[in-house]
Coordinates of C-alpha atoms and ligand atoms in Angstrom, one line a residue:
M248 CA 0.1 -0.1 -0.2
G249 CA 1.4 3.8 -0.9
E250 CA 1.7 6.3 1.8
F251 CA -1.6 8.0 0.9
E252 CA -3.5 5.3 0.4
L253 CA -2.2 4.2 4.0
I254 CA -3.1 8.0 5.3
R255 CA -6.2 8.1 3.4
Q256 CA -7.6 4.5 5.1
I257 CA -6.3 5.9 8.4
F258 CA -8.2 9.5 8.7
M259 CA -11.2 8.9 6.4
P260 CA -13.2 7.3 9.6
L261 CA -12.8 10.8 11.0
A262 CA -14.5 12.5 8.6
G263 CA -17.8 11.1 9.1
Q264 CA -18.0 11.1 12.6
S265 CA -19.3 14.3 14.4
G266 CA -22.8 13.8 12.5
S267 CA -22.4 17.5 11.6
A268 CA -25.2 18.6 9.4
A269 CA -23.0 21.4 8.0
L270 CA -20.5 19.1 6.3
L271 CA -22.4 18.3 2.5
L272 CA -19.4 16.3 1.4
G273 CA -16.4 15.8 2.8
P274 CA -12.9 14.1 1.8
G275 CA -12.1 12.6 -1.7
D276 CA -13.4 15.1 -4.2
D277 CA -11.4 18.4 -5.3
C278 CA -12.7 20.7 -2.2
A279 CA -15.1 20.0 0.5
I280 CA -18.4 21.1 0.7
Q281 CA -20.3 22.9 4.0
R282 CA -24.1 24.2 3.8
L283 CA -24.2 27.4 6.1
A284 CA -28.0 27.5 7.4
P285 CA -30.0 31.0 6.4
G286 CA -29.3 33.4 8.7
R287 CA -25.6 32.0 10.1
E288 CA -22.2 34.0 9.0
L289 CA -18.8 31.3 8.6
V290 CA -16.4 32.1 11.3
F291 CA -13.1 30.8 10.2
S292 CA -9.4 30.4 11.4
I293 CA -6.0 28.5 10.7
D294 CA -3.3 27.6 13.2
T295 CA -0.2 25.9 12.4
L296 CA 2.0 24.0 14.8
V297 CA 5.9 23.3 13.8
E298 CA 7.7 20.8 16.1
G299 CA 10.2 21.8 18.3
V300 CA 8.7 25.8 18.6
H301 CA 4.9 24.9 19.3
F302 CA 4.9 21.4 20.9
P303 CA 8.2 19.2 21.8
K304 CA 10.3 17.0 19.6
N305 CA 9.2 13.5 20.0
Y306 CA 6.1 14.8 21.6
D307 CA 3.2 11.9 21.9
A308 CA 1.4 11.6 18.5
E309 CA -1.8 10.7 20.2
K310 CA -1.7 13.7 22.2
L311 CA -0.6 15.7 19.9
G312 CA -3.6 14.7 17.9
W313 CA -5.7 15.9 20.4
R314 CA -3.8 19.3 21.8
S315 CA -3.6 20.5 17.7
L316 CA -7.6 20.4 17.1
A317 CA -8.3 21.7 20.6
V318 CA -5.8 25.2 20.3
A319 CA -7.3 25.7 16.8
V320 CA -11.2 25.3 18.1
S321 CA -10.4 27.3 20.8
D322 CA -10.7 30.4 19.0
L323 CA -13.9 29.1 17.7
A324 CA -14.9 29.6 21.2
A325 CA -13.7 32.7 21.6
M326 CA -15.4 34.1 18.6
G327 CA -19.3 32.4 20.3
A328 CA -19.2 30.1 17.5
D329 CA -20.5 26.6 17.0
P330 CA -18.1 24.3 15.3
E331 CA -19.1 23.0 11.6
C332 CA -15.7 21.3 10.5
F333 CA -11.8 21.4 9.6
T334 CA -9.2 20.2 7.2
L335 CA -5.8 19.3 8.3
A336 CA -2.7 19.7 6.2
L337 CA 0.3 18.0 7.6
T338 CA 3.8 17.9 6.7
L339 CA 6.0 14.7 7.4
P340 CA 9.4 13.4 7.7
E341 CA 8.1 9.9 6.7
A342 CA 4.5 8.3 6.8
R343 CA 5.0 5.4 9.8
R344 CA 1.7 3.8 10.7
E345 CA 1.9 3.7 14.0
W346 CA 2.5 7.2 14.3
L347 CA -0.1 8.1 11.9
E348 CA -3.0 5.7 13.8
A349 CA -2.0 7.4 17.3
F350 CA -2.3 10.9 15.6
A351 CA -5.3 10.2 14.5
K352 CA -7.1 8.4 17.3
G353 CA -6.4 11.6 18.9
L354 CA -7.5 14.0 16.6
G355 CA -10.6 12.0 16.2
A356 CA -11.2 12.1 20.2
A357 CA -10.7 15.6 20.1
A358 CA -13.5 15.7 16.6
K359 CA -16.3 13.7 18.6
S360 CA -15.8 15.8 21.4
F361 CA -16.3 19.0 19.7
G362 CA -18.3 18.2 17.1
I363 CA -16.2 19.1 14.6
A364 CA -15.6 16.8 11.1
L365 CA -13.0 16.9 8.9
A366 CA -13.8 17.8 5.5
G367 CA -10.3 17.2 4.0
G368 CA -6.5 17.9 4.0
D369 CA -3.2 17.2 2.2
T370 CA -0.2 16.1 3.0
T371 CA 3.4 16.2 2.1
R372 CA 7.2 15.2 3.1
G373 CA 8.7 17.7 5.5
P374 CA 10.1 18.7 9.2
L375 CA 6.6 17.7 11.5
T376 CA 3.9 20.5 11.1
L377 CA 0.5 20.4 11.4
S378 CA -2.1 23.5 10.1
I379 CA -5.5 23.0 10.9
Q380 CA -8.4 25.5 9.5
V381 CA -11.5 24.9 11.4
H382 CA -15.0 26.2 10.2
G383 CA -17.8 27.3 12.7
S384 CA -20.9 29.4 12.3
V385 CA -22.6 32.2 14.8
P386 CA -25.9 33.6 14.2
A387 CA -25.2 36.7 11.8
G388 CA -24.1 39.7 13.3
Q389 CA -23.3 38.0 16.8
A390 CA -19.6 36.9 16.8
L391 CA -17.6 37.9 20.0
L392 CA -15.0 40.0 18.6
R393 CA -12.0 41.7 20.4
S394 CA -13.5 45.5 20.2
G395 CA -16.0 46.0 22.5
A396 CA -14.7 46.1 26.0
Q397 CA -15.9 49.8 27.5
P398 CA -14.6 51.4 30.7
G399 CA -16.7 50.0 33.8
D400 CA -16.8 46.3 32.3
L401 CA -16.1 43.6 34.3
V402 CA -13.0 41.5 33.3
C403 CA -13.3 38.0 33.8
V404 CA -11.7 34.8 33.1
S405 CA -13.0 31.3 32.7
G406 CA -12.1 28.0 35.0
S407 CA -8.3 28.8 36.2
V408 CA -5.1 29.4 34.5
G409 CA -1.4 28.7 35.1
D410 CA -1.7 24.9 35.1
A411 CA -0.7 24.3 31.5
G412 CA 2.2 26.6 31.7
A413 CA 3.5 25.3 34.9
A414 CA 3.6 22.0 33.2
L415 CA 6.1 23.1 30.9
K416 CA 8.9 21.7 33.5
F417 CA 7.3 18.6 33.8
L418 CA 6.9 17.2 30.5
D419 CA 9.5 14.3 30.4
H420 CA 8.8 13.6 34.6
P421 CA 8.8 10.1 34.1
D422 CA 6.7 9.9 37.9
P423 CA 4.5 12.4 38.2
S424 CA 2.9 13.5 41.3
P425 CA -1.2 13.8 41.4
D426 CA -0.3 17.6 41.5
V427 CA 2.3 17.2 38.6
A428 CA -0.2 15.2 36.5
V429 CA -3.2 17.6 36.9
L430 CA -0.5 20.3 35.4
L431 CA 0.4 17.9 32.8
N432 CA -3.2 16.8 31.8
R433 CA -4.0 20.9 31.4
Y434 CA -1.2 21.1 29.0
H435 CA -2.0 17.7 26.8
F436 CA -6.0 18.0 26.7
P437 CA -7.0 21.8 26.6
S438 CA -10.4 21.6 26.6
P439 CA -12.0 24.5 24.7
R440 CA -14.9 26.6 26.0
L441 CA -17.3 26.0 23.9
E442 CA -20.7 26.4 25.6
L443 CA -19.6 29.4 28.0
G444 CA -18.7 30.9 24.7
K445 CA -21.8 30.4 23.2
A446 CA -23.7 31.4 26.3
L447 CA -21.9 34.7 26.4
R448 CA -23.5 35.7 22.8
G449 CA -25.1 39.2 23.5
L450 CA -23.8 39.6 26.7
A451 CA -19.7 39.8 26.9
S452 CA -18.6 43.3 25.1
A453 CA -15.4 41.4 24.1
V454 CA -13.8 38.0 24.4
I455 CA -10.3 36.0 23.5
D456 CA -8.7 32.6 24.4
V457 CA -6.0 32.9 26.8
S458 CA -3.0 31.3 24.5
D459 CA -0.1 32.9 25.3
G460 CA -1.0 34.1 28.9
L461 CA -3.7 35.9 30.4
L462 CA -2.1 39.8 30.4
A463 CA -0.6 39.3 27.2
D464 CA -4.2 38.0 25.8
L465 CA -6.4 40.7 28.1
G466 CA -4.0 43.3 26.0
H467 CA -4.6 41.9 22.8
I468 CA -8.7 43.4 24.0
L469 CA -7.5 46.0 25.9
D470 CA -5.3 47.5 22.4
A471 CA -8.1 46.2 20.4
S472 CA -10.3 48.4 22.7
G473 CA -8.6 51.5 23.0
V474 CA -9.0 50.8 26.7
G475 CA -6.9 49.9 29.7
A476 CA -7.7 47.3 32.8
Q477 CA -7.4 47.7 36.3
L478 CA -6.9 44.0 38.0
D479 CA -6.3 42.4 41.1
A480 CA -3.9 39.9 41.3
D481 CA -5.5 37.8 44.6
L482 CA -8.7 37.5 42.3
I483 CA -6.9 35.2 39.4
P484 CA -8.1 31.7 39.7
M485 CA -5.9 29.1 40.5
S486 CA -6.0 25.5 40.4
E487 CA -5.7 23.7 43.8
S488 CA -3.3 21.9 42.5
L489 CA -0.8 24.9 41.2
C490 CA -1.1 26.4 44.3
R491 CA 0.2 23.6 46.0
M492 CA 3.1 23.1 43.9
M493 CA 4.2 26.5 43.2
G494 CA 2.6 28.7 46.4
R495 CA 2.3 32.3 45.1
G496 CA 4.9 31.5 42.7
G497 CA 2.0 30.1 40.6
L498 CA 0.7 33.7 40.1
R499 CA 3.7 33.9 37.3
A500 CA 2.5 31.1 35.4
A501 CA -0.8 32.5 35.7
V502 CA -0.4 35.7 34.1
V503 CA 2.2 35.0 31.9
A504 CA 1.9 31.8 31.0
G505 CA -0.2 30.8 28.2
D506 CA -1.6 27.2 26.7
D507 CA -4.9 27.4 29.1
Y508 CA -7.1 28.2 26.6
E509 CA -9.5 29.5 29.1
L510 CA -11.8 32.7 28.1
C511 CA -10.5 36.0 28.7
V512 CA -14.1 38.0 28.9
T513 CA -15.5 41.3 29.4
M514 CA -18.8 42.7 30.0
P515 CA -21.0 45.0 31.6
P516 CA -22.1 44.6 35.3
Q517 CA -25.8 43.7 34.0
S518 CA -24.6 40.9 31.5
W519 CA -22.6 39.3 34.5
R520 CA -25.8 39.0 36.1
S521 CA -28.0 37.8 33.6
L522 CA -25.1 34.9 32.9
A523 CA -25.1 34.5 37.2
E524 CA -27.5 31.5 36.8
T525 CA -26.1 29.4 34.3
V526 CA -22.4 30.0 34.0
K527 CA -21.3 32.1 36.7
C528 CA -19.1 28.6 38.0
Q529 CA -17.0 29.0 35.0
L530 CA -16.3 32.7 35.2
T531 CA -14.3 34.5 37.7
V532 CA -14.1 38.6 38.2
I533 CA -10.5 40.0 38.0
G534 CA -10.9 43.4 37.6
T535 CA -12.9 46.5 35.8
V536 CA -12.0 48.1 32.0
V537 CA -11.0 51.1 32.8
V538 CA -10.1 54.5 30.4
G539 CA -6.3 54.6 29.6
H540 CA -4.1 51.8 28.2
G541 CA -2.5 49.0 29.7
V542 CA -3.3 46.4 32.9
R543 CA -2.6 47.5 36.0
M544 CA -2.7 45.1 39.3
D545 CA -3.0 45.2 43.0
H546 CA -1.6 42.5 45.0
G547 CA 0.7 41.0 42.6
E548 CA 4.2 41.8 44.6
D549 CA 5.4 38.4 43.7
L550 CA 5.5 39.3 40.0
N551 CA 8.4 41.8 40.6
G552 CA 9.3 42.8 44.0
T553 CA 7.1 45.9 43.9
G554 CA 3.6 47.6 45.1
G555 CA 2.1 46.7 41.7
Y556 CA 2.7 45.7 39.0
D557 CA 2.3 47.2 35.6
H558 CA 1.6 45.6 32.1
F559 CA 2.2 47.3 28.8
G560 CA 2.5 44.3 26.4
E561 CA 6.4 43.8 27.4
V562 CA 6.1 41.0 29.1
Q563 CA 7.0 37.2 27.3
Ligands
LIG704 MG1 -6.9 33.2 19.6

């Protein structure tokens, strides 16, 4: 069997498994065809992951499959979109059945979990690189942008932040403790906040997913909206595992490290009250949007040893 037939055989089952009604024609023709329901808009984005840059060399293939799709779908969550279908461009040094099957297993599990169907793809030979283009849809005019934050809005973050960044130094740990295992799980298996993103339609003024770090990503909202933010470091949600492993040192991972794929959200206080019944448990208020630019953080002494912390985009 040729390598292209091998790849076709391994990936084809992923095309139909999500049950997405939007995918009219999957892999096998010159193009795929996606149905766009009346009154909805297409939301799409592409992510490229390079071995040794965006994931470690010799990273586990099954984990890579999950993680690469999760990272791409997280951008749909940040727009408040329903996932529909995706394409995959895979550059491989060699087509090894064992690696391909493990990668497809992780990718397929993620696709099923997020309700997104493989629509097609391309394979070439070269250094291990993945590009995934995700397609989603939103009711017309309801996509969540970065540019709508207003002074007086609350700044919120979902779940907890810092676990994935703190996990980086434990990636090769042969026998992780239960707390380290929790951190590693956050890095290996990010879970895009799709339900929260949809619940935020019509309520949030701006949304972004936390891929580069809370301060950096909030900074993108503030730049796009022409405003600043006042945060309280004591309010930043951190997991018990992160606190036990790193104490107050976990704060740096929580605000500077990336890879958590939580949502950072701004919204007027009345939106917060509307959401309280449904998603309050997932969202923590960490500050407010103010006139100005950049981030001022109270109780951020652990970050730089002074009385506060100012961030104007220079941290990374
Ligand atoms: Mg993003």
